[in-house]
Amino acid sequence: MSNRLGDRIMAELILVTGGTGTVGCVVSERLLDAGAQVRVLSRGLRSIGRAPHVVGDVRTGEGLTEAMRDVDTIVHCVDPAHHVVDAALAAAKPHLVFISIVGVDRVPLGYYQRKLADEQLIMGSGLPWTVLRTTQFHDLIAAALRMLAKPPILVVRRGGERSPSMFARWAHAWPNSR
């Protein structure tokens, strides 16, 4: 039995913005594995090798017009969205799938607020759209922990917050601990 929606999607050309990044690379690979026609957009020359690659920058809009030529769907995996929306409106109005984060409407962090603003822009754009709110990516936590595992790490014990001698000892010892 055929999946008509799946068949339609696999016949379309899908542009993945940020297609070589943490999220975009996984999205691109999964679409390719499913048999989709994928075009990858990224700022650099690095490609994923299995899909046509175009250089463009969603922050400036550079290269977006060419990247969207003949595209039926855009999977937008990076920020910001305004140049992507503008270029999509000028193109054939492809379906825009935006990767967002669960809780963007409840967490007052700047990154979450920018994601929410991008969602609102896309929803009000007149483009056909889908917003996918995913959970946070654990590799972000792993990267933060890797950064914390390198010197300088400052551990402050309870009651030691105001101890200048502790900072002096740490400053003296740190260059030798590298």
Short mmCIF file of N, CA and C in Angstrom, two decimals, residues 41-137:
data_model
loop_
_atom_site.label_atom_id
_atom_site.label_comp_id
_atom_site.label_asym_id
_atom_site.label_seq_id
_atom_site.Cartn_x
_atom_site.Cartn_y
_atom_site.Cartn_z
N LEU A 41 21.64 23.91 2.22
CA LEU A 41 22.14 25.28 2.27
C LEU A 41 22.96 25.45 3.54
N SER A 42 24.17 25.98 3.39
CA SER A 42 24.98 26.33 4.56
C SER A 42 25.87 27.51 4.19
N ARG A 43 26.45 28.12 5.23
CA ARG A 43 27.31 29.30 5.00
C ARG A 43 28.64 28.91 4.40
N GLY A 44 29.11 27.72 4.69
CA GLY A 44 30.44 27.33 4.26
C GLY A 44 30.42 26.35 3.11
N LEU A 45 31.59 25.93 2.73
CA LEU A 45 31.73 25.01 1.61
C LEU A 45 31.58 23.55 2.02
N ARG A 46 31.53 23.29 3.32
CA ARG A 46 31.38 21.92 3.80
C ARG A 46 30.02 21.38 3.33
N SER A 47 30.03 20.15 2.83
CA SER A 47 28.77 19.55 2.40
C SER A 47 28.60 18.21 3.11
N ILE A 48 27.41 17.64 3.00
CA ILE A 48 27.21 16.32 3.57
C ILE A 48 27.51 15.24 2.54
N GLY A 49 27.83 15.66 1.31
CA GLY A 49 28.31 14.73 0.30
C GLY A 49 27.24 14.02 -0.51
N ARG A 50 26.09 13.78 0.05
CA ARG A 50 25.06 13.01 -0.65
C ARG A 50 24.01 13.88 -1.32
N ALA A 51 24.07 15.18 -1.11
CA ALA A 51 23.04 16.07 -1.65
C ALA A 51 23.70 17.29 -2.27
N PRO A 52 23.07 17.88 -3.28
CA PRO A 52 23.60 19.13 -3.81
C PRO A 52 23.69 20.17 -2.70
N HIS A 53 24.75 20.94 -2.74
CA HIS A 53 25.03 21.92 -1.69
C HIS A 53 25.09 23.31 -2.31
N VAL A 54 24.44 24.27 -1.66
CA VAL A 54 24.53 25.66 -2.08
C VAL A 54 24.98 26.49 -0.90
N VAL A 55 25.77 27.51 -1.20
CA VAL A 55 26.26 28.41 -0.15
C VAL A 55 25.31 29.59 -0.05
N GLY A 56 24.91 29.90 1.16
CA GLY A 56 24.05 31.04 1.42
C GLY A 56 24.06 31.35 2.89
N ASP A 57 23.51 32.49 3.24
CA ASP A 57 23.53 32.93 4.63
C ASP A 57 22.16 33.46 5.02
N VAL A 58 21.49 32.75 5.93
CA VAL A 58 20.16 33.18 6.35
C VAL A 58 20.21 34.47 7.16
N ARG A 59 21.38 34.81 7.69
CA ARG A 59 21.50 36.06 8.47
C ARG A 59 21.49 37.29 7.58
N THR A 60 21.99 37.16 6.35
CA THR A 60 22.06 38.30 5.43
C THR A 60 21.11 38.17 4.24
N GLY A 61 20.66 36.97 3.97
CA GLY A 61 19.82 36.71 2.80
C GLY A 61 20.61 36.33 1.57
N GLU A 62 21.93 36.43 1.65
CA GLU A 62 22.79 36.12 0.51
C GLU A 62 22.62 34.66 0.07
N GLY A 63 22.38 34.47 -1.22
CA GLY A 63 22.28 33.14 -1.80
C GLY A 63 20.93 32.45 -1.65
N LEU A 64 19.98 33.07 -0.95
CA LEU A 64 18.71 32.39 -0.70
C LEU A 64 17.84 32.28 -1.95
N THR A 65 17.86 33.30 -2.80
CA THR A 65 17.04 33.25 -4.01
C THR A 65 17.44 32.06 -4.88
N GLU A 66 18.72 31.91 -5.10
CA GLU A 66 19.21 30.78 -5.90
C GLU A 66 18.93 29.45 -5.20
N ALA A 67 19.13 29.40 -3.90
CA ALA A 67 18.91 28.15 -3.15
C ALA A 67 17.47 27.69 -3.24
N MET A 68 16.52 28.62 -3.34
CA MET A 68 15.09 28.27 -3.34
C MET A 68 14.52 28.00 -4.72
N ARG A 69 15.34 28.10 -5.73
CA ARG A 69 14.86 27.85 -7.09
C ARG A 69 14.32 26.42 -7.20
N ASP A 70 13.08 26.29 -7.64
CA ASP A 70 12.40 25.00 -7.86
C ASP A 70 12.16 24.19 -6.59
N VAL A 71 12.27 24.82 -5.43
CA VAL A 71 12.08 24.12 -4.15
C VAL A 71 10.60 24.07 -3.80
N ASP A 72 10.15 22.91 -3.34
CA ASP A 72 8.76 22.73 -2.92
C ASP A 72 8.58 22.89 -1.41
N THR A 73 9.60 22.52 -0.66
CA THR A 73 9.55 22.57 0.80
C THR A 73 10.89 23.06 1.32
N ILE A 74 10.84 23.88 2.37
CA ILE A 74 12.04 24.32 3.08
C ILE A 74 11.95 23.79 4.50
N VAL A 75 13.00 23.11 4.94
CA VAL A 75 13.11 22.74 6.35
C VAL A 75 14.15 23.69 6.93
N HIS A 76 13.68 24.62 7.75
CA HIS A 76 14.53 25.70 8.27
C HIS A 76 15.06 25.30 9.65
N CYS A 77 16.37 25.01 9.70
CA CYS A 77 16.99 24.46 10.92
C CYS A 77 17.87 25.45 11.67
N VAL A 78 17.96 26.68 11.20
CA VAL A 78 18.84 27.67 11.84
C VAL A 78 18.09 28.99 12.03
N ASP A 79 18.71 29.91 12.71
CA ASP A 79 18.12 31.23 12.94
C ASP A 79 18.92 32.28 12.19
N PRO A 80 18.30 33.37 11.83
CA PRO A 80 16.92 33.80 11.98
C PRO A 80 16.07 33.34 10.80
N ALA A 81 14.78 33.73 10.82
CA ALA A 81 13.85 33.29 9.78
C ALA A 81 13.45 34.39 8.80
N HIS A 82 13.68 35.66 9.13
CA HIS A 82 13.08 36.73 8.31
C HIS A 82 13.57 36.73 6.86
N HIS A 83 14.85 36.49 6.60
CA HIS A 83 15.32 36.48 5.21
C HIS A 83 14.80 35.25 4.47
N VAL A 84 14.66 34.14 5.18
CA VAL A 84 14.12 32.92 4.57
C VAL A 84 12.66 33.16 4.17
N VAL A 85 11.89 33.77 5.05
CA VAL A 85 10.48 34.09 4.74
C VAL A 85 10.41 35.02 3.53
N ASP A 86 11.21 36.07 3.53
CA ASP A 86 11.20 37.02 2.40
C ASP A 86 11.53 36.33 1.08
N ALA A 87 12.57 35.49 1.08
CA ALA A 87 12.97 34.80 -0.14
C ALA A 87 11.91 33.79 -0.57
N ALA A 88 11.29 33.11 0.38
CA ALA A 88 10.24 32.14 0.06
C ALA A 88 9.02 32.84 -0.54
N LEU A 89 8.67 34.01 -0.02
CA LEU A 89 7.55 34.77 -0.56
C LEU A 89 7.83 35.23 -1.99
N ALA A 90 9.09 35.55 -2.27
CA ALA A 90 9.47 35.97 -3.62
C ALA A 90 9.58 34.78 -4.57
N ALA A 91 9.76 33.59 -4.03
CA ALA A 91 9.85 32.37 -4.85
C ALA A 91 8.44 31.84 -5.10
N ALA A 92 8.32 30.56 -5.21
CA ALA A 92 7.03 29.93 -5.51
C ALA A 92 6.22 29.62 -4.26
N LYS A 93 6.51 30.31 -3.16
CA LYS A 93 5.82 30.10 -1.88
C LYS A 93 5.86 28.64 -1.43
N PRO A 94 7.06 28.11 -1.26
CA PRO A 94 7.17 26.72 -0.80
C PRO A 94 6.66 26.57 0.63
N HIS A 95 6.35 25.33 0.98
CA HIS A 95 5.94 25.01 2.35
C HIS A 95 7.16 25.20 3.25
N LEU A 96 7.01 25.93 4.34
CA LEU A 96 8.12 26.21 5.24
C LEU A 96 7.93 25.42 6.54
N VAL A 97 8.86 24.51 6.80
CA VAL A 97 8.87 23.73 8.03
C VAL A 97 9.93 24.34 8.93
N PHE A 98 9.53 24.78 10.11
CA PHE A 98 10.45 25.45 11.03
C PHE A 98 10.70 24.56 12.24
N ILE A 99 11.96 24.32 12.53
CA ILE A 99 12.35 23.53 13.69
C ILE A 99 12.48 24.48 14.87
N SER A 100 11.61 24.31 15.86
CA SER A 100 11.61 25.16 17.04
C SER A 100 11.84 24.30 18.28
N ILE A 101 11.50 24.83 19.44
CA ILE A 101 11.79 24.14 20.70
C ILE A 101 10.54 24.13 21.58
N VAL A 102 10.29 22.99 22.20
CA VAL A 102 9.20 22.88 23.17
C VAL A 102 9.43 23.93 24.26
N GLY A 103 8.39 24.68 24.60
CA GLY A 103 8.47 25.64 25.70
C GLY A 103 8.91 27.04 25.32
N VAL A 104 9.07 27.32 24.01
CA VAL A 104 9.52 28.67 23.64
C VAL A 104 8.54 29.74 24.09
N ASP A 105 7.30 29.36 24.28
CA ASP A 105 6.29 30.32 24.71
C ASP A 105 6.22 30.46 26.23
N ARG A 106 7.05 29.70 26.95
CA ARG A 106 7.01 29.74 28.42
C ARG A 106 8.36 30.05 29.07
N VAL A 107 9.43 30.02 28.31
CA VAL A 107 10.76 30.22 28.89
C VAL A 107 11.26 31.61 28.48
N PRO A 108 11.63 32.46 29.46
CA PRO A 108 11.99 33.85 29.15
C PRO A 108 13.45 34.05 28.72
N LEU A 109 14.10 33.03 28.18
CA LEU A 109 15.48 33.18 27.70
C LEU A 109 15.48 33.81 26.31
N GLY A 110 16.51 34.59 26.03
CA GLY A 110 16.60 35.31 24.76
C GLY A 110 16.50 34.40 23.55
N TYR A 111 17.21 33.28 23.57
CA TYR A 111 17.19 32.36 22.43
C TYR A 111 15.78 31.83 22.19
N TYR A 112 15.09 31.47 23.27
CA TYR A 112 13.73 30.97 23.16
C TYR A 112 12.80 32.07 22.64
N GLN A 113 12.98 33.29 23.10
CA GLN A 113 12.15 34.40 22.64
C GLN A 113 12.35 34.67 21.15
N ARG A 114 13.61 34.52 20.68
CA ARG A 114 13.87 34.69 19.24
C ARG A 114 13.20 33.57 18.44
N LYS A 115 13.24 32.35 18.96
CA LYS A 115 12.56 31.24 18.28
C LYS A 115 11.05 31.50 18.20
N LEU A 116 10.48 31.98 19.30
CA LEU A 116 9.04 32.29 19.32
C LEU A 116 8.71 33.39 18.31
N ALA A 117 9.54 34.42 18.25
CA ALA A 117 9.33 35.50 17.28
C ALA A 117 9.41 34.96 15.85
N ASP A 118 10.34 34.04 15.59
CA ASP A 118 10.44 33.41 14.27
C ASP A 118 9.17 32.61 13.96
N GLU A 119 8.68 31.86 14.94
CA GLU A 119 7.43 31.11 14.76
C GLU A 119 6.30 32.06 14.35
N GLN A 120 6.16 33.15 15.08
CA GLN A 120 5.08 34.10 14.82
C GLN A 120 5.21 34.74 13.44
N LEU A 121 6.45 35.07 13.06
CA LEU A 121 6.70 35.62 11.73
C LEU A 121 6.26 34.64 10.65
N ILE A 122 6.65 33.39 10.81
CA ILE A 122 6.33 32.36 9.81
C ILE A 122 4.82 32.14 9.74
N MET A 123 4.16 32.05 10.90
CA MET A 123 2.72 31.80 10.92
C MET A 123 1.92 32.95 10.30
N GLY A 124 2.43 34.15 10.38
CA GLY A 124 1.74 35.30 9.81
C GLY A 124 2.20 35.67 8.42
N SER A 125 3.06 34.86 7.82
CA SER A 125 3.70 35.23 6.56
C SER A 125 2.84 35.03 5.32
N GLY A 126 1.84 34.18 5.39
CA GLY A 126 1.08 33.84 4.19
C GLY A 126 1.62 32.62 3.48
N LEU A 127 2.74 32.10 3.94
CA LEU A 127 3.30 30.86 3.40
C LEU A 127 2.60 29.66 4.02
N PRO A 128 2.53 28.55 3.29
CA PRO A 128 2.13 27.32 3.97
C PRO A 128 3.24 26.95 4.95
N TRP A 129 2.88 26.58 6.18
CA TRP A 129 3.91 26.38 7.20
C TRP A 129 3.58 25.23 8.13
N THR A 130 4.64 24.71 8.74
CA THR A 130 4.56 23.74 9.82
C THR A 130 5.63 24.13 10.82
N VAL A 131 5.27 24.19 12.10
CA VAL A 131 6.25 24.43 13.16
C VAL A 131 6.38 23.13 13.94
N LEU A 132 7.59 22.63 14.04
CA LEU A 132 7.87 21.43 14.82
C LEU A 132 8.62 21.85 16.07
N ARG A 133 7.97 21.72 17.21
CA ARG A 133 8.63 22.04 18.48
C ARG A 133 9.24 20.76 19.04
N THR A 134 10.54 20.70 18.97
CA THR A 134 11.25 19.53 19.45
C THR A 134 11.77 19.77 20.86
N THR A 135 12.16 18.71 21.53
CA THR A 135 12.78 18.88 22.83
C THR A 135 14.23 19.30 22.62
N GLN A 136 14.84 19.84 23.67
CA GLN A 136 16.23 20.29 23.57
C GLN A 136 17.13 19.13 23.17
N PHE A 137 18.19 19.46 22.49
CA PHE A 137 19.13 18.46 22.01
C PHE A 137 20.19 18.21 23.06
#
